[in-house]
mmCIF file of C-alpha atoms in Angstrom:
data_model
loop_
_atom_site.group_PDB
_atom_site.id
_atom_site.type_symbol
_atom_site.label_atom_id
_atom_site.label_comp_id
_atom_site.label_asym_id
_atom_site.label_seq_id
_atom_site.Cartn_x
_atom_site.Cartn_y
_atom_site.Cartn_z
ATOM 1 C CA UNK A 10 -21.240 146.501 -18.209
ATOM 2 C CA UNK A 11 -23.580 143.883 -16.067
ATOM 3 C CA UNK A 12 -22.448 143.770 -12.373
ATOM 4 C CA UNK A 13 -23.487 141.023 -10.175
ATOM 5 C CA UNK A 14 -22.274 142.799 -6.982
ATOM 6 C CA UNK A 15 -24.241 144.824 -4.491
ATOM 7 C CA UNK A 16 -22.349 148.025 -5.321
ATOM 8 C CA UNK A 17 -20.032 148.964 -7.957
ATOM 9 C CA UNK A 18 -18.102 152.488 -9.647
ATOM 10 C CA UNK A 19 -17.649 152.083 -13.316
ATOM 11 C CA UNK A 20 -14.835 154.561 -14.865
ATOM 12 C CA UNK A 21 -16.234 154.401 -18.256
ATOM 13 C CA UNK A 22 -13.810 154.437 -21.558
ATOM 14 C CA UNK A 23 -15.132 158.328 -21.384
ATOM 15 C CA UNK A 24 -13.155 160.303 -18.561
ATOM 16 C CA UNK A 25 -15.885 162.553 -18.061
ATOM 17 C CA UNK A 26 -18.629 159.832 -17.058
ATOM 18 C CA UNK A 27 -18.711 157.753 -14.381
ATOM 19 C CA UNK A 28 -21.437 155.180 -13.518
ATOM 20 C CA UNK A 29 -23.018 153.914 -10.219
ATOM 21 C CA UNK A 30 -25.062 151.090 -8.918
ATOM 22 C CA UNK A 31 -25.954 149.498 -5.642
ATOM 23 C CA UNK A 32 -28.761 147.074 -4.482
ATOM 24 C CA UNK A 33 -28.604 148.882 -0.707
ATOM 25 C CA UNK A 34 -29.751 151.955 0.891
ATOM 26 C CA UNK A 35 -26.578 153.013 2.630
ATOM 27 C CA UNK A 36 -25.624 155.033 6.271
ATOM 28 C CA UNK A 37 -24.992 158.251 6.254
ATOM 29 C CA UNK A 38 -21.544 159.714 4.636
ATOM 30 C CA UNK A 39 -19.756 162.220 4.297
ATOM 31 C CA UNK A 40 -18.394 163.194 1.236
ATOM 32 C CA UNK A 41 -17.077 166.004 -0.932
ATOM 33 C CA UNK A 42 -19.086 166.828 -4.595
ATOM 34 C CA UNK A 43 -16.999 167.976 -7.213
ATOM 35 C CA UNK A 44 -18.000 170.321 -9.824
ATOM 36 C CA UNK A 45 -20.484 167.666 -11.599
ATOM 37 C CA UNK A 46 -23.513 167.617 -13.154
ATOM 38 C CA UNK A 47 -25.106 164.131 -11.415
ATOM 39 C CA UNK A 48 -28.501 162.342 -12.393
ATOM 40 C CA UNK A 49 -30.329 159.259 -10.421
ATOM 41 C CA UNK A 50 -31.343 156.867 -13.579
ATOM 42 C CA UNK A 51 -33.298 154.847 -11.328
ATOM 43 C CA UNK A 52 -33.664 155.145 -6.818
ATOM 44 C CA UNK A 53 -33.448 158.117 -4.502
ATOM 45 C CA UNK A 54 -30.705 159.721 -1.995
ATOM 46 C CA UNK A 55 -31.016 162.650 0.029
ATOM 47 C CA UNK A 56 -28.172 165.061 1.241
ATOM 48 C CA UNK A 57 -26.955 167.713 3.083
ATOM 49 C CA UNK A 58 -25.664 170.451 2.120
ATOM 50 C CA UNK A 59 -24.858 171.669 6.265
ATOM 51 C CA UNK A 60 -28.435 171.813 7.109
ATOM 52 C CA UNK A 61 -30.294 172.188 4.078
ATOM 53 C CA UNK A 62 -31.579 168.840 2.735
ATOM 54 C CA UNK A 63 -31.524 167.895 -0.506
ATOM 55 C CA UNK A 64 -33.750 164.856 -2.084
ATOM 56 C CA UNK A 65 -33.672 163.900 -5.143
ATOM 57 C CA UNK A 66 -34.650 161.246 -8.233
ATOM 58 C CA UNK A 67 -34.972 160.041 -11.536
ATOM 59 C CA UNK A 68 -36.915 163.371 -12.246
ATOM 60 C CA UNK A 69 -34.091 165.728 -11.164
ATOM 61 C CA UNK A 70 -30.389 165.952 -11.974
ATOM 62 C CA UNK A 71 -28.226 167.952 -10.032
ATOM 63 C CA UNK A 72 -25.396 170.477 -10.588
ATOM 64 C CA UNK A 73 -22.439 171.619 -8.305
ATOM 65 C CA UNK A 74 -20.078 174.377 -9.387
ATOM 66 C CA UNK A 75 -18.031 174.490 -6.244
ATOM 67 C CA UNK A 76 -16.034 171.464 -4.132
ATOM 68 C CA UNK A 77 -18.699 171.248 -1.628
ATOM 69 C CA UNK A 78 -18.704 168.747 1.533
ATOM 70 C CA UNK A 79 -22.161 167.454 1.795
ATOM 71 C CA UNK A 80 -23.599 164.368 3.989
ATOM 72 C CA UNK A 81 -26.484 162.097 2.828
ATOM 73 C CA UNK A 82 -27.479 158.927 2.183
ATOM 74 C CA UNK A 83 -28.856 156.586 -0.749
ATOM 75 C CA UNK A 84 -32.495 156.000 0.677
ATOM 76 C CA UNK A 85 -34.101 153.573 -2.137
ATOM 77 C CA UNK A 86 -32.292 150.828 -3.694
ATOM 78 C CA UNK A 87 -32.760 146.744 -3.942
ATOM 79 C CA UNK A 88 -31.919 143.780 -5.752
ATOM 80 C CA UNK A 89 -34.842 144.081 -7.487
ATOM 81 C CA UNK A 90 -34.941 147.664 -8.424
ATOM 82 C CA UNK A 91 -31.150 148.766 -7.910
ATOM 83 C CA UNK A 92 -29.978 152.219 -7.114
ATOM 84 C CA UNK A 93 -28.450 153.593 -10.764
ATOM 85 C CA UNK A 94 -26.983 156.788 -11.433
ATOM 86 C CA UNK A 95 -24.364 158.832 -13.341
ATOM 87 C CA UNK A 96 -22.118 162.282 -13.080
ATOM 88 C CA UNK A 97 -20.484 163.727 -15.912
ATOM 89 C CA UNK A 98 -17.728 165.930 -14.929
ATOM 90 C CA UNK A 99 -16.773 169.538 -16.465
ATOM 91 C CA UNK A 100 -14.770 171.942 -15.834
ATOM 92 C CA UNK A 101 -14.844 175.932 -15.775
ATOM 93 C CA UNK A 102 -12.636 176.315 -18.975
ATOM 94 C CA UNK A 103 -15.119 174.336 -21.309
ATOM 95 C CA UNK A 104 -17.701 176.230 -20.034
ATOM 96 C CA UNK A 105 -16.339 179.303 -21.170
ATOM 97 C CA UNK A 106 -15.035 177.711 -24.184
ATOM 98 C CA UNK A 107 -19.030 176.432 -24.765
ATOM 99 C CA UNK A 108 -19.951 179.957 -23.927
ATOM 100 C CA UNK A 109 -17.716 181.699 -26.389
ATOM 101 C CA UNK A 110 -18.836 179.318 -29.144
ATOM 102 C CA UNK A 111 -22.628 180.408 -28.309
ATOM 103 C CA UNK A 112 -21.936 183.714 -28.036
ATOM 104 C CA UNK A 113 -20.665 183.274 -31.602
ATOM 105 C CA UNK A 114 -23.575 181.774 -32.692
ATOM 106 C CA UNK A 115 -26.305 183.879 -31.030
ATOM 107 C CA UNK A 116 -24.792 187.010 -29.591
ATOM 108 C CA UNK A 117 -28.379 188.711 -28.955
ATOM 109 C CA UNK A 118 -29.350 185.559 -27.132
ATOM 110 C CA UNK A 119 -26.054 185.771 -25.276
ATOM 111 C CA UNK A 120 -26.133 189.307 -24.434
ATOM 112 C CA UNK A 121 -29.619 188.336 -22.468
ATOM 113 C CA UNK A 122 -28.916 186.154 -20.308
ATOM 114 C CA UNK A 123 -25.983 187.472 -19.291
ATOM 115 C CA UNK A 124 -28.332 190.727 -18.524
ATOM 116 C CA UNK A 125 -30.351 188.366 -16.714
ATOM 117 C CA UNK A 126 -27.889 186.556 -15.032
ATOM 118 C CA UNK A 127 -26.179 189.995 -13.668
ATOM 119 C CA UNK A 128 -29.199 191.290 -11.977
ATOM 120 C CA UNK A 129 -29.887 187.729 -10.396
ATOM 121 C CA UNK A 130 -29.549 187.278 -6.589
ATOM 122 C CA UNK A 131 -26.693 185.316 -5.250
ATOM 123 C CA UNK A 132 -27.691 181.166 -5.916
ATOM 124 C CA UNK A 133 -25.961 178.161 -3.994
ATOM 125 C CA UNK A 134 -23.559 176.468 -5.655
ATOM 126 C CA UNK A 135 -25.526 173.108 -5.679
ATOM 127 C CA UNK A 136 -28.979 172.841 -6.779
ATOM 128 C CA UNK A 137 -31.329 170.764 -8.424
ATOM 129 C CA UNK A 138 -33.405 171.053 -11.620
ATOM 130 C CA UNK A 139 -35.742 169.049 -13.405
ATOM 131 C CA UNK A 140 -34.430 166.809 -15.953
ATOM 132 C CA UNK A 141 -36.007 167.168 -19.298
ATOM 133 C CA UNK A 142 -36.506 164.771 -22.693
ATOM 134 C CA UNK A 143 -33.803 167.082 -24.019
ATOM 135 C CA UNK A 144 -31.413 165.656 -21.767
ATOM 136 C CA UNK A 145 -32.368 162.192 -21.340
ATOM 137 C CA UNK A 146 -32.371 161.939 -25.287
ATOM 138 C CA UNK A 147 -28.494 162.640 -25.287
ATOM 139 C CA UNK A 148 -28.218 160.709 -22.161
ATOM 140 C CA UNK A 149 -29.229 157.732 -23.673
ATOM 141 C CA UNK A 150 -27.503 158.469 -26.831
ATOM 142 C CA UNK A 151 -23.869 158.930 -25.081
ATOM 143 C CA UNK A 152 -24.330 155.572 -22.909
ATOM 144 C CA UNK A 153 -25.258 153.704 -25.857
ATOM 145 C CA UNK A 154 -21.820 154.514 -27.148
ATOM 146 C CA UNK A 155 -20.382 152.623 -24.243
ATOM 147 C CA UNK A 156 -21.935 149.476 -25.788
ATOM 148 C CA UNK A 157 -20.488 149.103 -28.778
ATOM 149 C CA UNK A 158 -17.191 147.443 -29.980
ATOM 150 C CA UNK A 159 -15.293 150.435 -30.434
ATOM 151 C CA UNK A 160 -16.362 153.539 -27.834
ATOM 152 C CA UNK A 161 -16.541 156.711 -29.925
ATOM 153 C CA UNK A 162 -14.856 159.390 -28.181
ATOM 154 C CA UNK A 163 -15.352 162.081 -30.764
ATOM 155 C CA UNK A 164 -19.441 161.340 -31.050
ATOM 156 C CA UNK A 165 -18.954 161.453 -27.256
ATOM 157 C CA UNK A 166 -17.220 164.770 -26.754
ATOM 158 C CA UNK A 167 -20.231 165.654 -28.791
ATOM 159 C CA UNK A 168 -23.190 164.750 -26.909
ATOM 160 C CA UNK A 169 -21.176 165.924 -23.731
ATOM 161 C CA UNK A 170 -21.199 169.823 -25.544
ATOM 162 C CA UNK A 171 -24.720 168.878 -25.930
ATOM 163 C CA UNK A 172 -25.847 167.956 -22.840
ATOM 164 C CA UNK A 173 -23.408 170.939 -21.351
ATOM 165 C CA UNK A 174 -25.439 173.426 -23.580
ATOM 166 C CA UNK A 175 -28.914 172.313 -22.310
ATOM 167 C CA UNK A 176 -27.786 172.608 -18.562
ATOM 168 C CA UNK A 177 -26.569 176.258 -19.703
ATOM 169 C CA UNK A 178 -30.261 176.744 -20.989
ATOM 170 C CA UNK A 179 -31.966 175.542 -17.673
ATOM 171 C CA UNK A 180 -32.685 176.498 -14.402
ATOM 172 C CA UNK A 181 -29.200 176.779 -13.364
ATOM 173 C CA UNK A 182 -27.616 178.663 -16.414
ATOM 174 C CA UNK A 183 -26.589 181.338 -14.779
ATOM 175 C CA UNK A 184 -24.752 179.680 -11.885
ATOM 176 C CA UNK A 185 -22.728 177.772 -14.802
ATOM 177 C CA UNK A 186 -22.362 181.236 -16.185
ATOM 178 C CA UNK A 187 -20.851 182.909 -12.878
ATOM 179 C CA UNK A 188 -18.174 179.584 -12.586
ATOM 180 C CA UNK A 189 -17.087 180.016 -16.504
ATOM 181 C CA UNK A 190 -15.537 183.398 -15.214
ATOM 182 C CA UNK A 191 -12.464 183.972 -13.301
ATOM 183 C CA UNK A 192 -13.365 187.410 -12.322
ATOM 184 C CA UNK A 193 -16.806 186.227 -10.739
ATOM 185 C CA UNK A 194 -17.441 186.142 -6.951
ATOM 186 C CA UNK A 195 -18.174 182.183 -7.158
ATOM 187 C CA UNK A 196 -14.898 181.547 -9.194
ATOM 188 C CA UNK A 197 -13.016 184.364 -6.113
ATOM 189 C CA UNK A 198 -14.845 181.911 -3.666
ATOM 190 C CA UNK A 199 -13.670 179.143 -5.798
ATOM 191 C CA UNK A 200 -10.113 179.721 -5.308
ATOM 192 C CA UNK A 201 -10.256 180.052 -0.981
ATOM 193 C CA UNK A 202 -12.224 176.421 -1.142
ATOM 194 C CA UNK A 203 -9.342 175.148 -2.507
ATOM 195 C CA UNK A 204 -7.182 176.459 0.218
ATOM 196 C CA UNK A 205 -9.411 175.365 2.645
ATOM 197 C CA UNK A 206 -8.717 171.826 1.440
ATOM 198 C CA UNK A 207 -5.565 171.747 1.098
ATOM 199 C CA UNK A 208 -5.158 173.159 4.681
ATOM 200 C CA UNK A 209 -7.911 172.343 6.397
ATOM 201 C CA UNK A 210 -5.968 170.688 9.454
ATOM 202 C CA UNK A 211 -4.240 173.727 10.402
ATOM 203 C CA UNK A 212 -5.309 176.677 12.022
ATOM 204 C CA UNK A 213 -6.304 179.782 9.757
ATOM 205 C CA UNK A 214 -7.128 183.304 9.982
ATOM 206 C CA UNK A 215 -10.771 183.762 8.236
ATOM 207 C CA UNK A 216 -8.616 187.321 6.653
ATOM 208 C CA UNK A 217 -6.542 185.006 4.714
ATOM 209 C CA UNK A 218 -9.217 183.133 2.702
ATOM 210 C CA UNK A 219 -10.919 186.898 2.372
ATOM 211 C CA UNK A 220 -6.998 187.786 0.870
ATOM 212 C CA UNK A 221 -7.125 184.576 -1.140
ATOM 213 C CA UNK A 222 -10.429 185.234 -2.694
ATOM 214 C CA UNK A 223 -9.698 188.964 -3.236
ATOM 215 C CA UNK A 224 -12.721 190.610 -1.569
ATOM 216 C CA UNK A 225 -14.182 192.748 0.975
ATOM 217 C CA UNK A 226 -14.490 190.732 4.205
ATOM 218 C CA UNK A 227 -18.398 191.758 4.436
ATOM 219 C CA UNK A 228 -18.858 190.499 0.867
ATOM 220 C CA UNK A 229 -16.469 187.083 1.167
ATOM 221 C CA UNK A 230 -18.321 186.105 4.609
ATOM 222 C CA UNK A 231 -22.328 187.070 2.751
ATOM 223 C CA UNK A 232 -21.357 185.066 -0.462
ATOM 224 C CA UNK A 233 -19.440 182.175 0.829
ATOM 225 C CA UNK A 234 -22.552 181.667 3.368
ATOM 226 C CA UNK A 235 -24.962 182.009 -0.022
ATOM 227 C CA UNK A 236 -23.003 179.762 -2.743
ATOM 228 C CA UNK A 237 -22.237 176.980 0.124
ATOM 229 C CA UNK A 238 -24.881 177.069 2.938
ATOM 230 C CA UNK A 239 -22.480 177.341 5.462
ATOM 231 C CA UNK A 240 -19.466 179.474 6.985
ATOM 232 C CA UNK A 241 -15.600 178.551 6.543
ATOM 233 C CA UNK A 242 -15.776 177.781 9.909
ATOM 234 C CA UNK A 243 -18.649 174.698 9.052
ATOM 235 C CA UNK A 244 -16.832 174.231 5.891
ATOM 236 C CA UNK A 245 -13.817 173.141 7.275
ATOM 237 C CA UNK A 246 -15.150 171.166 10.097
ATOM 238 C CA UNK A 247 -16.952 169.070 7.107
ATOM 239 C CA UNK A 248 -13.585 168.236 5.727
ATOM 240 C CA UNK A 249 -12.049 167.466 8.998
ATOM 241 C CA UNK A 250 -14.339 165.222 9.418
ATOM 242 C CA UNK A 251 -14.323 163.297 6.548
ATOM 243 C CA UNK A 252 -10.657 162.586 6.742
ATOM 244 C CA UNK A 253 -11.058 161.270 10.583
ATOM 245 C CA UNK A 254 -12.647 158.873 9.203
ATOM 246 C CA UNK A 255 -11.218 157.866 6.659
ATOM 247 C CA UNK A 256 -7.723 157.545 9.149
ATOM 248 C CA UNK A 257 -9.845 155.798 11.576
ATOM 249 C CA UNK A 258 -12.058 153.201 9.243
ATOM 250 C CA UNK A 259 -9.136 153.037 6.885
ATOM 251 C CA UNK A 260 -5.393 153.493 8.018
ATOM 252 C CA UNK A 261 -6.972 151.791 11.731
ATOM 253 C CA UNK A 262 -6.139 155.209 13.783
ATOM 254 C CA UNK A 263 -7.473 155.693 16.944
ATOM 255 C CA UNK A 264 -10.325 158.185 17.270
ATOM 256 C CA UNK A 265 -8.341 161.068 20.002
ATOM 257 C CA UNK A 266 -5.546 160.660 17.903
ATOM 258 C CA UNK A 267 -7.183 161.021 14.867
ATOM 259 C CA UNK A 268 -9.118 164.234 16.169
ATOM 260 C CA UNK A 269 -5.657 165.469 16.675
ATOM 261 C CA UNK A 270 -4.437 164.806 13.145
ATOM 262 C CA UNK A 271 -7.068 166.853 11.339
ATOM 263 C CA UNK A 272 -6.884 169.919 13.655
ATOM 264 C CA UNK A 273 -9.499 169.003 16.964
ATOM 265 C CA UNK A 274 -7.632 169.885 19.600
ATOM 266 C CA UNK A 275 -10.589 168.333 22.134
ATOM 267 C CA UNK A 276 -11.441 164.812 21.770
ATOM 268 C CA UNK A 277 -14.799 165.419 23.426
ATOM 269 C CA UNK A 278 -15.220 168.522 20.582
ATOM 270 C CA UNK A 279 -14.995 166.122 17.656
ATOM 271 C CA UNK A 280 -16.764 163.253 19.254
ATOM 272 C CA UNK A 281 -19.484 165.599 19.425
ATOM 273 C CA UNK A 282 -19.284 166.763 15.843
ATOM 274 C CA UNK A 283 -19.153 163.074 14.388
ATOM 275 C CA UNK A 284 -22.018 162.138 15.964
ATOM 276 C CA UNK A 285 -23.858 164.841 14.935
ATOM 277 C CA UNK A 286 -23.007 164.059 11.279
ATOM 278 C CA UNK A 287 -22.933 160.254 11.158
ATOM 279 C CA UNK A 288 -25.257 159.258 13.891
ATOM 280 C CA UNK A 289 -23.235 157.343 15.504
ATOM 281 C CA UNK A 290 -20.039 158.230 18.064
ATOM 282 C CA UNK A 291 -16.570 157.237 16.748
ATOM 283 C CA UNK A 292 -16.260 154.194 18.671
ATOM 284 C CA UNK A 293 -19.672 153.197 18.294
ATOM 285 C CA UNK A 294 -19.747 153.874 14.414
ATOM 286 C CA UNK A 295 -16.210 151.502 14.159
ATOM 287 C CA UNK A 296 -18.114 148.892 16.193
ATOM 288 C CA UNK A 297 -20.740 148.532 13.201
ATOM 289 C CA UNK A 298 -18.241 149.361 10.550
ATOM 290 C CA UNK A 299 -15.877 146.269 11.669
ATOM 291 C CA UNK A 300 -18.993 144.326 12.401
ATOM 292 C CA UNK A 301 -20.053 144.621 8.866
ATOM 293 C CA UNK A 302 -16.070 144.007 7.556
ATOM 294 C CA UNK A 303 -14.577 146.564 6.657
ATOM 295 C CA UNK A 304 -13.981 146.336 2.630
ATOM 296 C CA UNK A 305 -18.014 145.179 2.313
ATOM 297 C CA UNK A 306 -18.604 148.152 4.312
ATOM 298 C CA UNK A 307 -16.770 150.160 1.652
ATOM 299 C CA UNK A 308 -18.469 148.367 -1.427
ATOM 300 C CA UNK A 309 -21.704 149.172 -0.369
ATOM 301 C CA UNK A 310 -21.392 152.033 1.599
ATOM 302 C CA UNK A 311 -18.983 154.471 -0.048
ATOM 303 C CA UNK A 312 -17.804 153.174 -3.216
ATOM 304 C CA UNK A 313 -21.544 153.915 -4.483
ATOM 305 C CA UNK A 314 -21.109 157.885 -3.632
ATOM 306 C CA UNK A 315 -20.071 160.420 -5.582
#
């Protein structure tokens, strides 16, 4: 498991845990979180969820029930004291499968929060919470697994239900809650993110992700702005974004044309937007990409992110 490098990704023998580590702060990128729950082991990285800044450490973890495009950067790391961190991914259906299991168990304790949960106000789809000895405890116990001859996939499985049930009984419950349901208005605005990203280079009419999502315009526009911190129109520009620059950085695609290719149709429009996310203009953010080399810029720049 030792790596020498300055960043690294370890898949793990466990699909649902993936491990990070770099020696460097990095620039700012753009990137889109999956539903994950993702905890700093050792450093510190803000985001940016649109606007709204999010910094966190080895004393939060953080949880994101949607696919949400967020920009940020790892802002402590070195050789001495390297950046280290983790997600473990989950998905809607073990939540309600982990649900239905304590609702078996406890139904009385069930029944309450889901009173609780129904009278709470609408909550963004990525937050953070503070991690607790609970967690860490099973933390520990499932990496410790990765260690030994043989990786135990069943004992894993196990701590993951664990860990999954104390992030049910913390601060964000009820936002895991509202994504275990189909019916819910984060799983309806669920389903028009995915359109969004699968289309997000052509034009759209906003009525067909309020279609999509099957709700009232008022209430798709109110809780899409709530649960991601940002309109479709923002949302998609995030994404547009993102692949620019991957085509430009990447598949070496000139910057109008690649403003084209995502769905700009002004050069000086997107220009505007990238430097506005990345600090840098197009051309001026290849100049210190290529100046870096391109596949070291990638190691220790984006290859760390998740």
């Amino acid at each position: 498991m030792t790596c020498h490098c300055t960043g690294s990704v370890t898949h793990t023998a466990f699909d649902f845990l993936t491990l990070y580590r770099t020696e460097t702060v990095t620039d700012p990128v753009l990137v889109v979180y999956e539903p994950r729950i993702y905890i700093v082991v050792q450093g510190e990285k803000v985001l940016y969820l649109h606007n709204r800044p999010i910094l966190y450490d080895e004393s939060h973890y953080l949880i994101s029930t949607l696919n949400l495009p967020v920009s940020g950067q790892i802002t402590r790391a070195s050789a001495s004291a390297p950046y280290l961190a983790l997600c473990i991914s989950f998905t809607s259906l073990e939540m309600r499968e982990l649900l239905h299991d304590i609702e078996a168990a406890s139904p009385s304790q069930t029944a309450l929060a889901s009173s609780k949960s129904s009278y709470a106000p609408p909550s963004p789809a990525m937050g953070l919470s503070n991690i607790t000895n609970d967690i860490l405890d099973t933390l520990l116990r499932l990496v410790r697994l990765l260690d030994k001859d043989k990786n135990d996939l069943f004992l894993a499985k196990l701590y993951k239900k664990d860990l999954l049930y104390h992030f049910l009984q913390g601060q964000q419950g009820h936002v895991l809650r509202e994504i275990a349901h189909n019916q819910s208005d984060l799983s309806r605005i669920n389903r028009a993110l995915i359109h969004l990203r699968h289309h997000f280079h052509e034009p759209f009419e906003i009525h067909d992700l309020v279609t999509i999502a099957g709700m009232g315009q008022s209430s798709f526009y109110k809780r899409f702005s709530a649960v991601t911190g940002m309109t479709p129109v923002q949302y998609r520009t995030k994404l547009r974004l993102q692949e620019a620059r991957r085509l430009m950085v990447h598949e070496d695609v000139g910057a109008a044309q690649a403003s084209f290719l995502v769905g700009y149709e002004s050069p000086s429009h997107f220009s505007r937007d990238y430097k506005r996310t990345f600090g840098r203009s197009p051309r001026a953010d290849l100049h210190h990409i290529r100046t870096i080399g391109i596949e070291t810029y990638k190691r220790q720049h984006e290859d760390v992110w998740f």
